[in-house]
XYZ file of C-alpha atoms in Angstrom:
709
model
C -20.993 -22.790 -58.398
C -24.014 -21.227 -60.132
C -26.373 -23.201 -57.887
C -24.576 -22.037 -54.734
C -24.813 -18.411 -55.833
C -28.484 -18.859 -56.701
C -29.135 -20.473 -53.343
C -27.477 -17.586 -51.503
C -29.503 -15.062 -53.495
C -32.750 -16.886 -52.709
C -31.837 -17.082 -49.017
C -31.053 -13.392 -49.015
C -34.385 -12.625 -50.728
C -36.277 -14.732 -48.176
C -34.460 -13.039 -45.294
C -35.179 -9.612 -46.746
C -38.892 -10.408 -47.018
C -38.927 -11.726 -43.463
C -37.243 -8.537 -42.302
C -39.849 -6.448 -44.106
C -42.558 -8.375 -42.259
C -40.664 -7.906 -39.003
C -40.389 -4.177 -39.673
C -44.166 -3.946 -40.260
C -44.842 -5.722 -36.962
C -42.460 -3.447 -35.062
C -43.893 -0.323 -36.639
C -47.448 -1.412 -35.775
C -46.367 -2.063 -32.192
C -44.659 1.343 -32.002
C -47.749 3.044 -33.452
C -49.999 1.400 -30.859
C -47.619 2.300 -28.044
C -47.421 5.922 -29.202
C -51.233 6.166 -29.156
C -51.370 4.509 -25.728
C -48.729 6.900 -24.386
C -50.614 9.890 -25.790
C -53.807 8.660 -24.120
C -51.938 8.100 -20.856
C -50.418 11.563 -21.098
C -53.886 13.052 -21.643
C -55.194 11.255 -18.562
C -52.240 12.422 -16.485
C -52.776 16.016 -17.623
C -56.498 15.826 -16.791
C -55.687 14.294 -13.393
C -53.109 16.997 -12.610
C -55.555 19.769 -13.552
C -58.392 18.309 -11.517
C -56.109 17.631 -8.586
C -54.693 21.144 -8.740
C -58.168 22.709 -8.878
C -59.509 20.544 -6.043
C -56.611 21.033 -3.672
C -56.102 24.707 -4.319
C -59.787 25.379 -3.729
C -59.873 23.145 -0.655
C -56.751 24.550 0.937
C -56.777 28.102 -0.450
C -56.530 29.485 3.089
C -53.946 26.989 4.292
C -50.531 27.615 2.732
C -48.939 24.655 4.491
C -51.469 22.258 2.988
C -50.938 23.744 -0.471
C -47.181 23.302 -0.136
C -47.637 19.713 1.073
C -49.870 18.969 -1.908
C -47.311 20.300 -4.380
C -44.478 18.422 -2.643
C -46.123 14.997 -2.869
C -48.981 14.223 -5.208
C -47.989 16.837 -7.699
C -44.422 15.653 -7.908
C -45.493 12.055 -8.555
C -47.928 12.979 -11.325
C -45.560 15.423 -13.027
C -42.792 12.826 -12.907
C -45.197 10.374 -14.558
C -45.961 13.017 -17.216
C -42.227 13.512 -17.852
C -41.606 9.788 -18.328
C -44.604 9.346 -20.641
C -43.577 12.357 -22.676
C -40.045 10.964 -22.943
C -41.453 7.685 -24.228
C -43.510 9.495 -26.851
C -40.446 11.338 -28.115
C -38.378 8.148 -28.328
C -41.124 6.124 -30.001
C -41.742 8.938 -32.510
C -38.046 8.885 -33.468
C -38.184 5.104 -33.821
C -41.298 5.235 -36.014
C -39.086 6.564 -38.816
C -36.284 4.039 -38.297
C -36.917 1.615 -35.425
C -33.613 -0.253 -35.678
C -30.430 -0.380 -37.714
C -28.899 -3.763 -36.924
C -29.536 -7.394 -36.021
C -27.407 -9.985 -34.297
C -28.132 -13.710 -34.253
C -26.229 -15.572 -31.542
C -26.238 -18.719 -29.464
C -25.549 -19.040 -25.738
C -26.283 -21.607 -23.040
C -30.023 -20.892 -23.331
C -30.177 -21.536 -27.061
C -30.271 -19.494 -30.261
C -31.563 -15.907 -30.191
C -31.643 -12.818 -32.367
C -32.015 -9.188 -31.336
C -32.745 -6.069 -33.352
C -30.774 -3.017 -32.207
C -32.046 0.551 -32.338
C -31.433 3.994 -30.915
C -33.884 3.226 -28.096
C -35.393 0.037 -26.737
C -39.007 -1.130 -27.220
C -40.712 -3.787 -25.125
C -43.760 -5.677 -26.364
C -46.990 -4.762 -24.587
C -48.170 -8.363 -24.156
C -44.991 -10.439 -24.185
C -42.908 -8.027 -22.115
C -40.027 -9.154 -24.295
C -37.784 -6.622 -26.067
C -38.696 -6.246 -29.725
C -35.998 -3.585 -30.188
C -32.900 -3.589 -27.992
C -31.294 -0.284 -26.983
C -27.797 0.109 -28.465
C -26.542 0.921 -24.963
C -27.588 -2.370 -23.459
C -24.729 -4.795 -22.646
C -25.853 -7.427 -25.173
C -25.748 -4.867 -28.014
C -21.970 -4.973 -27.759
C -22.222 -8.168 -29.857
C -23.318 -6.026 -32.828
C -20.319 -3.739 -32.579
C -17.804 -6.549 -31.992
C -15.598 -7.016 -35.018
C -16.065 -10.702 -35.642
C -18.308 -13.756 -35.790
C -17.745 -16.788 -33.621
C -16.953 -16.734 -29.913
C -17.552 -13.280 -28.457
C -17.826 -12.185 -24.833
C -19.796 -9.292 -23.447
C -20.151 -7.896 -19.943
C -23.620 -8.163 -18.414
C -24.796 -7.051 -14.972
C -24.352 -10.694 -13.896
C -20.768 -10.864 -15.164
C -19.043 -11.888 -18.376
C -21.127 -13.890 -20.849
C -19.683 -16.016 -23.646
C -21.720 -16.380 -26.841
C -21.380 -17.685 -30.362
C -22.203 -14.903 -32.835
C -23.725 -16.565 -35.862
C -24.519 -13.562 -38.092
C -24.865 -9.791 -38.139
C -27.022 -7.650 -40.368
C -27.193 -3.942 -40.859
C -30.254 -2.168 -42.248
C -31.025 1.079 -43.989
C -34.542 2.111 -43.007
C -35.843 5.423 -44.310
C -39.284 6.808 -43.574
C -40.375 3.416 -42.201
C -39.264 1.543 -45.349
C -36.530 -1.057 -45.467
C -34.365 0.070 -48.396
C -31.224 -1.959 -47.757
C -29.803 -4.912 -45.846
C -26.103 -5.735 -45.540
C -24.065 -8.566 -44.108
C -21.889 -7.095 -41.340
C -19.871 -10.183 -40.551
C -16.574 -8.344 -40.251
C -17.385 -4.818 -39.065
C -19.906 -2.079 -39.562
C -20.419 -2.292 -43.292
C -18.417 0.153 -45.401
C -21.446 0.950 -47.565
C -23.388 2.278 -44.583
C -20.403 4.009 -43.065
C -19.679 5.732 -46.360
C -23.349 6.700 -46.686
C -23.416 8.352 -43.269
C -20.024 10.022 -43.584
C -20.945 11.471 -46.953
C -23.890 13.288 -45.363
C -23.797 16.911 -44.337
C -22.413 17.743 -40.916
C -25.727 18.161 -39.061
C -27.157 14.868 -40.274
C -23.943 12.952 -39.610
C -23.904 13.843 -35.927
C -27.343 12.324 -35.443
C -26.646 9.067 -37.351
C -23.324 8.159 -35.791
C -24.874 5.569 -33.449
C -25.413 3.199 -36.374
C -21.799 3.437 -37.551
C -19.871 3.149 -34.284
C -16.754 1.152 -35.001
C -15.318 -1.657 -32.884
C -12.520 0.454 -31.368
C -14.982 3.287 -30.634
C -17.525 0.946 -29.049
C -14.772 -0.516 -26.878
C -14.085 2.959 -25.475
C -17.764 3.739 -24.977
C -18.288 0.558 -22.941
C -15.232 0.882 -20.710
C -15.908 0.454 -16.950
C -17.429 3.453 -15.225
C -14.754 3.967 -12.586
C -11.317 5.349 -13.292
C -10.297 7.580 -16.188
C -10.096 6.723 -19.837
C -7.806 9.070 -21.785
C -8.190 9.124 -25.554
C -5.610 10.791 -27.782
C -7.218 10.874 -31.181
C -6.481 12.608 -34.441
C -8.843 15.169 -35.904
C -12.029 13.445 -37.071
C -11.419 10.226 -35.126
C -14.689 10.641 -33.277
C -13.330 11.709 -29.890
C -16.230 13.970 -29.027
C -18.733 11.500 -30.427
C -17.217 8.740 -28.290
C -17.354 10.972 -25.208
C -21.030 11.889 -25.741
C -22.104 8.333 -26.535
C -20.174 7.104 -23.511
C -22.203 9.520 -21.374
C -25.401 8.131 -22.917
C -24.177 4.563 -22.316
C -23.230 5.205 -18.690
C -26.512 6.984 -17.939
C -28.452 4.110 -19.459
C -26.642 1.494 -17.355
C -26.036 3.507 -14.152
C -28.955 5.945 -14.162
C -29.595 5.868 -10.409
C -25.965 6.692 -9.737
C -25.351 9.240 -12.488
C -28.649 11.006 -13.233
C -28.080 14.763 -12.893
C -24.452 14.160 -11.839
C -22.593 14.306 -15.178
C -20.443 17.291 -16.155
C -19.108 17.986 -19.662
C -16.326 20.590 -20.057
C -15.964 21.899 -23.622
C -13.388 24.286 -25.133
C -15.705 27.228 -25.872
C -19.381 28.216 -25.882
C -19.755 27.817 -29.652
C -18.652 24.187 -29.361
C -20.985 23.599 -26.371
C -23.908 24.905 -28.390
C -22.828 22.808 -31.394
C -23.017 19.503 -29.450
C -25.971 20.473 -27.294
C -28.478 18.505 -29.387
C -26.519 15.252 -29.493
C -27.380 13.971 -26.002
C -31.096 14.827 -26.271
C -31.148 12.942 -29.573
C -29.798 9.941 -27.649
C -32.526 10.302 -25.058
C -30.409 11.996 -22.427
C -31.033 15.352 -20.809
C -30.068 17.091 -17.564
C -26.357 16.898 -18.369
C -24.397 20.042 -17.484
C -22.358 21.248 -20.481
C -20.116 24.260 -19.805
C -16.621 25.576 -20.468
C -13.886 25.413 -17.853
C -14.045 29.194 -17.645
C -17.761 29.060 -16.747
C -17.069 26.211 -14.334
C -14.455 28.313 -12.544
C -16.264 31.677 -12.622
C -19.416 30.100 -11.139
C -17.375 29.440 -7.993
C -15.269 32.578 -7.929
C -16.099 36.191 -7.333
C -13.296 37.463 -9.517
C -12.808 40.860 -11.092
C -12.485 41.174 -14.855
C -10.879 38.210 -16.615
C -9.463 38.788 -20.086
C -12.065 37.723 -22.654
C -11.342 34.419 -24.423
C -11.268 36.160 -27.797
C -8.762 38.768 -26.574
C -6.746 36.019 -24.906
C -6.442 33.984 -28.104
C -5.672 37.053 -30.199
C -2.859 37.984 -27.852
C -1.591 34.404 -27.852
C -1.566 34.347 -31.657
C 0.296 37.649 -31.770
C 3.311 35.757 -30.331
C 4.105 38.471 -27.803
C 7.105 36.961 -26.038
C 6.140 37.999 -22.499
C 2.551 36.784 -22.882
C 3.573 33.480 -24.433
C 6.094 32.890 -21.667
C 3.462 33.705 -19.024
C 1.090 31.098 -20.488
C 3.796 28.439 -20.668
C 4.935 29.174 -17.102
C 1.407 28.923 -15.686
C 0.970 25.572 -17.418
C 4.214 24.135 -16.095
C 5.140 21.895 -13.194
C 7.338 24.696 -11.874
C 4.257 26.890 -11.487
C 2.487 24.194 -9.449
C 5.555 23.983 -7.219
C 5.634 27.780 -6.844
C 1.941 27.724 -5.843
C 2.655 25.022 -3.273
C 5.576 27.078 -1.961
C 3.238 30.095 -1.606
C 0.814 27.958 0.407
C 3.720 26.715 2.513
C 4.787 30.291 3.300
C 1.238 31.224 4.216
C 1.064 28.174 6.470
C 4.197 29.384 8.243
C 3.838 33.171 8.263
C 0.216 34.158 7.692
C -0.802 34.179 11.378
C 1.396 35.734 14.095
C 0.213 33.638 17.015
C 0.015 35.407 20.380
C -1.612 35.115 23.802
C -5.229 36.259 24.112
C -6.206 38.309 27.179
C -9.542 39.507 28.500
C -8.486 42.616 30.429
C -5.466 41.257 32.255
C -6.620 37.676 32.422
C -5.053 35.130 30.037
C -7.923 33.159 28.503
C -5.876 31.135 25.983
C -2.100 31.019 25.486
C -0.233 31.337 22.207
C 1.170 27.880 22.890
C -2.324 26.369 22.972
C -3.303 28.217 19.794
C -0.143 26.946 18.104
C -1.080 23.376 19.078
C -4.491 23.828 17.478
C -2.930 25.195 14.295
C -0.209 22.632 13.938
C -1.577 19.523 15.669
C -5.266 19.263 16.534
C -6.640 20.900 13.342
C -3.613 20.218 11.124
C -5.641 18.342 8.465
C -8.002 21.259 7.884
C -7.322 23.898 5.182
C -5.441 26.872 6.669
C -8.246 29.409 6.522
C -10.808 26.913 7.800
C -8.380 26.208 10.617
C -8.160 29.867 11.550
C -11.944 30.208 11.438
C -12.274 27.151 13.688
C -9.670 28.480 16.106
C -11.403 31.872 16.074
C -14.615 30.134 17.149
C -12.749 28.417 19.984
C -11.314 31.752 21.150
C -14.677 33.484 20.781
C -16.202 30.728 22.920
C -13.607 31.346 25.622
C -14.158 35.118 25.340
C -17.904 34.525 25.636
C -17.377 32.347 28.745
C -15.269 35.025 30.373
C -17.779 37.700 29.379
C -20.606 35.715 30.959
C -18.559 35.079 34.087
C -17.851 38.810 34.506
C -21.482 39.817 33.797
C -22.740 37.247 36.323
C -20.206 38.560 38.841
C -21.334 42.148 38.227
C -24.966 41.117 38.556
C -24.349 39.153 41.732
C -22.333 42.015 43.264
C -25.212 44.355 42.452
C -27.822 42.051 43.939
C -25.773 41.517 47.154
C -25.283 45.255 47.507
C -29.003 45.881 47.070
C -29.817 43.256 49.676
C -27.449 44.868 52.201
C -29.079 48.277 51.951
C -31.999 49.548 53.937
C -35.037 50.878 52.157
C -33.918 54.444 52.875
C -30.335 53.773 51.598
C -31.788 52.090 48.519
C -33.921 55.154 47.800
C -30.831 57.351 48.101
C -28.340 55.367 45.965
C -30.378 52.742 44.129
C -30.226 54.583 40.840
C -26.481 55.058 41.207
C -25.995 51.323 41.762
C -28.153 50.504 38.724
C -26.172 52.940 36.613
C -22.893 51.373 37.799
C -24.190 47.859 37.016
C -25.189 48.840 33.499
C -21.961 50.754 32.980
C -19.791 47.821 34.156
C -21.664 45.424 31.838
C -21.286 47.904 29.000
C -17.523 48.009 29.637
C -17.374 44.218 29.460
C -19.237 44.213 26.156
C -16.906 46.937 24.839
C -13.922 44.784 25.747
C -15.442 41.837 23.874
C -15.858 44.054 20.798
C -12.309 45.384 21.243
C -10.876 41.863 21.424
C -12.699 40.746 18.279
C -12.036 43.931 16.341
C -8.496 44.798 17.352
C -6.762 42.153 19.455
C -7.652 39.199 17.186
C -7.027 41.016 13.911
C -4.092 38.653 13.311
C -6.610 35.797 12.937
C -8.447 37.471 10.048
C -8.187 35.463 6.824
C -6.688 37.433 3.950
C -8.685 37.617 0.708
C -7.552 34.831 -1.629
C -7.805 36.896 -4.789
C -5.755 39.685 -3.181
C -3.159 37.104 -2.184
C -3.041 35.773 -5.730
C -2.843 39.240 -7.273
C 0.180 40.002 -5.056
C 1.735 36.692 -6.132
C 0.875 37.457 -9.784
C 2.366 40.938 -9.740
C -1.097 42.574 -9.920
C -1.308 41.889 -13.651
C -4.613 41.694 -15.563
C -6.095 38.298 -14.852
C -6.224 35.879 -17.770
C -7.783 32.469 -18.421
C -4.693 30.732 -17.008
C -5.217 32.463 -13.634
C -8.558 30.777 -12.938
C -7.092 27.382 -12.030
C -4.470 28.739 -9.585
C -7.069 30.937 -7.833
C -9.285 27.864 -7.458
C -6.271 25.930 -6.230
C -5.623 28.502 -3.507
C -9.262 28.456 -2.473
C -9.195 24.668 -2.270
C -6.008 24.547 -0.193
C -6.766 27.577 1.978
C -10.571 27.629 2.261
C -11.518 24.029 1.522
C -13.607 25.060 -1.511
C -15.732 22.260 -3.031
C -18.035 22.107 -6.049
C -21.599 22.761 -4.895
C -23.154 19.821 -6.784
C -22.299 16.147 -6.590
C -20.531 14.994 -9.738
C -20.115 11.290 -10.558
C -18.715 11.491 -14.119
C -16.733 14.201 -15.914
C -16.008 14.573 -19.621
C -13.094 16.834 -20.606
C -12.883 17.622 -24.330
C -9.877 19.267 -26.039
C -7.859 18.048 -23.055
C -4.522 18.801 -24.769
C -5.067 22.476 -23.851
C -5.523 21.808 -20.108
C -2.797 22.619 -17.615
C -1.623 20.563 -14.652
C -3.506 22.825 -12.267
C -6.733 22.608 -14.280
C -6.793 18.821 -14.019
C -5.897 18.983 -10.346
C -8.539 21.505 -9.341
C -11.269 19.685 -11.285
C -10.438 16.532 -9.389
C -10.084 18.167 -5.967
C -13.228 20.262 -6.342
C -15.425 17.334 -7.325
C -13.591 14.289 -5.888
C -14.975 12.522 -8.917
C -13.604 9.039 -9.603
C -14.916 8.639 -13.159
C -13.541 10.562 -16.142
C -13.662 10.503 -19.945
C -10.788 12.666 -21.204
C -10.335 13.232 -24.941
C -7.976 15.383 -26.929
C -5.407 15.567 -29.692
C -1.851 16.596 -28.846
C -1.483 17.649 -32.494
C -4.026 20.398 -31.896
C -2.345 22.207 -29.013
C -2.253 25.796 -30.267
C 0.120 27.273 -27.678
C 3.432 25.495 -28.066
C 5.374 24.382 -25.003
C 8.525 22.289 -24.666
C 6.932 20.535 -21.722
C 5.014 17.314 -22.203
C 1.261 18.161 -22.288
C -0.378 17.779 -18.878
C -2.831 15.206 -20.263
C 0.112 12.859 -20.775
C 1.190 13.220 -17.102
C -2.115 12.485 -15.404
C -0.668 9.554 -13.462
C 1.341 12.110 -11.479
C -1.511 14.561 -11.109
C -4.301 12.099 -10.280
C -2.494 9.250 -8.472
C -5.726 7.939 -6.905
C -7.303 7.125 -10.274
C -6.771 4.106 -12.485
C -5.940 5.617 -15.879
C -6.352 3.736 -19.139
C -4.911 5.268 -22.304
C -6.092 4.772 -25.880
C -4.968 6.124 -29.233
C -7.094 6.673 -32.323
C -5.245 7.437 -35.553
C -8.041 6.849 -38.081
C -10.106 9.837 -39.244
C -13.767 9.334 -40.167
C -14.437 13.006 -40.864
C -12.602 14.087 -43.943
C -11.885 12.665 -47.387
C -8.550 11.049 -48.249
C -7.557 14.183 -50.134
C -8.198 16.489 -47.176
C -6.401 14.183 -44.724
C -3.396 13.863 -47.060
C -3.248 17.645 -47.265
C -3.549 18.139 -43.492
C -0.936 15.437 -42.784
C 1.823 17.557 -44.245
C 1.490 19.859 -41.227
C 2.110 16.995 -38.765
C 5.622 16.170 -37.635
C 4.870 12.891 -35.863
C 2.490 10.024 -36.684
C 0.195 10.794 -39.576
C -3.583 10.558 -39.624
C -4.922 7.442 -41.334
C -7.898 8.338 -43.565
C -10.895 6.121 -44.089
C -11.215 5.002 -47.667
C -13.484 7.861 -48.758
C -12.395 9.810 -51.771
C -13.556 13.259 -52.717
C -12.516 16.296 -54.665
C -8.904 17.358 -54.812
C -7.875 20.063 -52.318
C -7.482 23.388 -54.081
C -4.468 25.357 -52.877
C -3.660 28.696 -54.527
C -1.571 31.779 -53.885
C -3.582 35.016 -53.951
C -1.777 38.324 -54.179
C -4.519 40.863 -53.486
C -7.804 41.194 -51.591
C -9.949 41.676 -54.698
C -8.845 38.369 -56.158
C -9.293 36.660 -52.766
C -12.882 37.938 -52.411
C -13.737 36.816 -55.957
C -12.373 33.333 -55.234
C -14.307 33.077 -51.950
C -17.598 34.229 -53.471
C -17.229 31.890 -56.450
C -16.514 28.951 -54.107
C -19.476 29.730 -51.869
C -21.907 29.862 -54.800
C -20.687 26.556 -56.253
C -20.632 24.808 -52.865
C -24.218 25.872 -52.163
C -25.246 24.573 -55.580
C -23.783 21.177 -54.589
C -26.160 21.060 -51.632
C -23.737 21.805 -48.785
C -25.515 23.188 -45.726
C -22.533 24.386 -43.706
C -19.718 26.340 -45.382
C -16.998 27.932 -43.280
C -14.407 30.518 -44.153
C -11.769 29.946 -41.504
C -9.179 32.632 -40.869
C -6.098 32.683 -38.719
C -7.306 35.362 -36.304
C -10.023 37.909 -35.645
C -8.278 40.671 -37.619
C -8.403 38.575 -40.791
C -11.956 37.436 -39.990
C -13.247 40.971 -39.676
C -11.311 42.203 -42.716
C -12.673 39.502 -45.020
C -16.118 39.744 -43.462
C -16.260 43.442 -44.246
C -15.173 42.758 -47.847
C -17.753 40.068 -48.656
C -20.781 40.755 -46.460
C -21.943 43.540 -48.782
C -22.225 40.983 -51.595
C -23.532 37.876 -49.782
C -25.247 37.152 -46.489
C -22.747 35.580 -44.106
C -22.557 35.137 -40.356
C -19.427 36.474 -38.721
C -18.583 34.489 -35.582
C -16.492 37.029 -33.716
C -17.809 36.367 -30.190
C -17.907 33.229 -28.093
C -21.555 33.683 -27.137
C -22.801 33.515 -30.739
C -24.830 30.524 -31.901
C -24.131 28.637 -35.128
C -26.236 25.871 -36.632
C -25.797 25.989 -40.407
C -25.283 28.263 -43.393
C -22.266 30.312 -44.444
C -20.002 31.522 -41.671
C -16.646 33.197 -41.272
C -14.680 32.694 -38.058
C -11.193 32.666 -36.546
C -9.324 29.376 -36.141
C -9.731 29.107 -32.378
C -13.540 29.243 -32.581
C -13.445 26.441 -35.152
C -11.819 23.928 -32.798
C -14.000 20.874 -32.298
C -16.403 21.893 -35.083
C -16.860 20.397 -38.528
C -18.308 21.808 -41.736
C -19.405 20.358 -45.064
C -16.864 22.542 -46.840
C -14.088 24.873 -45.686
C -12.416 27.824 -47.335
C -9.150 28.265 -45.453
C -7.434 31.641 -45.518
C -3.774 30.948 -44.831
C -1.960 34.001 -43.488
C -0.156 31.857 -40.912
C 3.485 32.224 -40.020
C 6.135 29.584 -40.685
C 5.921 28.022 -37.220
C 2.114 27.696 -37.145
C 1.626 24.257 -38.656
C -0.614 23.218 -35.765
C -2.975 26.078 -36.584
C -3.088 25.063 -40.256
C -3.741 21.433 -39.314
C -6.711 22.505 -37.155
C -8.135 24.723 -39.885
C -7.793 22.125 -42.635
C -9.310 19.239 -40.667
C -12.615 21.022 -40.058
C -13.721 20.093 -43.600
C -15.790 16.979 -44.309
C -16.023 16.971 -48.089
C -14.200 19.885 -49.747
C -11.295 22.146 -48.840
C -10.052 25.311 -50.540
C -6.843 26.929 -49.313
C -5.882 30.448 -50.264
C -2.450 31.647 -49.207
C -1.955 35.373 -48.876
C 0.479 37.621 -47.064
C -2.025 40.187 -45.879
C -5.634 41.301 -46.154
C -6.489 44.955 -46.654
């Protein structure tokens, strides 16, 4: 037994030394490639400058030549510069930690081992990969949860391999400081190490701790929709972002510049904005649904998101009922009924005359509306029919003008020179006057007689339908829906993949308009039904997508394990859940502190004391999370005279680190090293408390109070 243990230790020591040698070789290769890329970049810059000087001097008087130069040679060289610069950035990142894992496997071609890193590196002379990108198909072997026979999907189809061993490395500042056997799953030691980091660092290191079930979601086929219902801290957003990186890596020609991410609010968008660039991906549109909608609509004032959430949290019965109604299937049916009525009654079809001549009958117009152009949106149909009528009006106008001109010319020919001198001017005046009358009739027809063909304004139509109430967030989707159905509105850019985060808050119409505007066939949809702030008896729309998006293949996944918070925090948050509980990762921390506070002075003292101690423990992001803006502002005013703190009271504010105080709805999707939760919630607001509590990674303090003065 002793000999076996000794043998294993010696083998491990030998392997560790070999890995150190391997690391040195890789680092030297990276260093050389960085220098070569820098030299290449310098040459490209010099070439661009010389080319620019030469061509601009040569063609300074020929704008067309200058434009041609910029359109061709310049584009090629600047694209080369971009690619070289991208390589430098990636190699620089890898110079600190070039890889984090190794897989040794055997297939039909023999035994092979690959080292896996954030980016791939190819040898300059061998043209063989010395570091394999984590997004490559073969890297799935590293994330698979077992040794032995494992299959992965390559561009050539499914490949069966025998995984012999897996190793995971800790490399810091180019030094190998740890090596672990990962024969079962991503090693707990490394996972614990990463999860115990502060929030900002954790986001960047997640690629090395992706779990089997997460990797399975990331590598799902591109087409169709994957829908992930995951508890707070299960890595939903991380999965979505890494899936984008994976898809762009494997389908770049198809997806480059054609990926859209829809986040819950601007603070969240800013929070995740650095993740994709850290994975080597840029040019991905990241916006809120509100921005997505308003970019296509010329709408009057929409209630601000902050005001909307404050009103929702005030539990005003009429407002709450309005939100629920606009998120319901009944509302979709009512919108379809409105479109049906417009289809039937919007245009009072009638005969069209030019003077007394019938140029197109109401019967023929009706056929165009209801037969020939039936598949076109209603307002596009009317515009098309209007063009047909205008064409017939133009033909009749031309016929009359030609007739007037011919009559004039015949009359002139029939007159003698003397008669022409006497009445020639009169004839010319009559000709001009008759033509003018024809033109006037054309204008009259277009302005007055075809007024019934004028398309009503969609927003005016919706306001009438909506009772002319102040427009709110929930009105954006139905306005878009009307524009799609009536005007044929489409999203201006081609979109090939869409990510929807916090999908539990989306309505039926939101999902439908996103699909119909983009006609996208590839979705990653993530959310947590436990975090739906506005309660409704109806099943959340995200759970009824099969009815909303019948053309898409939808695959559903559930994640019930939280990687964010400690056991103690998860146990505390679980008491606010009625259904299935969150399963915590085995990561213990400090006990959750929950206290009743009777007055504002005591509350402020507790908060300030907590902040000081948490900062002393090295936490970089500390959040005081309140129920609503009223509480946020009240506490902010009480403590900001004693400590520096950022008050996030607007959606357009940027947060990176430090101490912050914010309302619950701005905290959705975010995470902080430590959270001080101010519980002024009502009895039926367990969802809100669950959201607030689960923002904390390491420590949670809960202070219950009835009011804040």
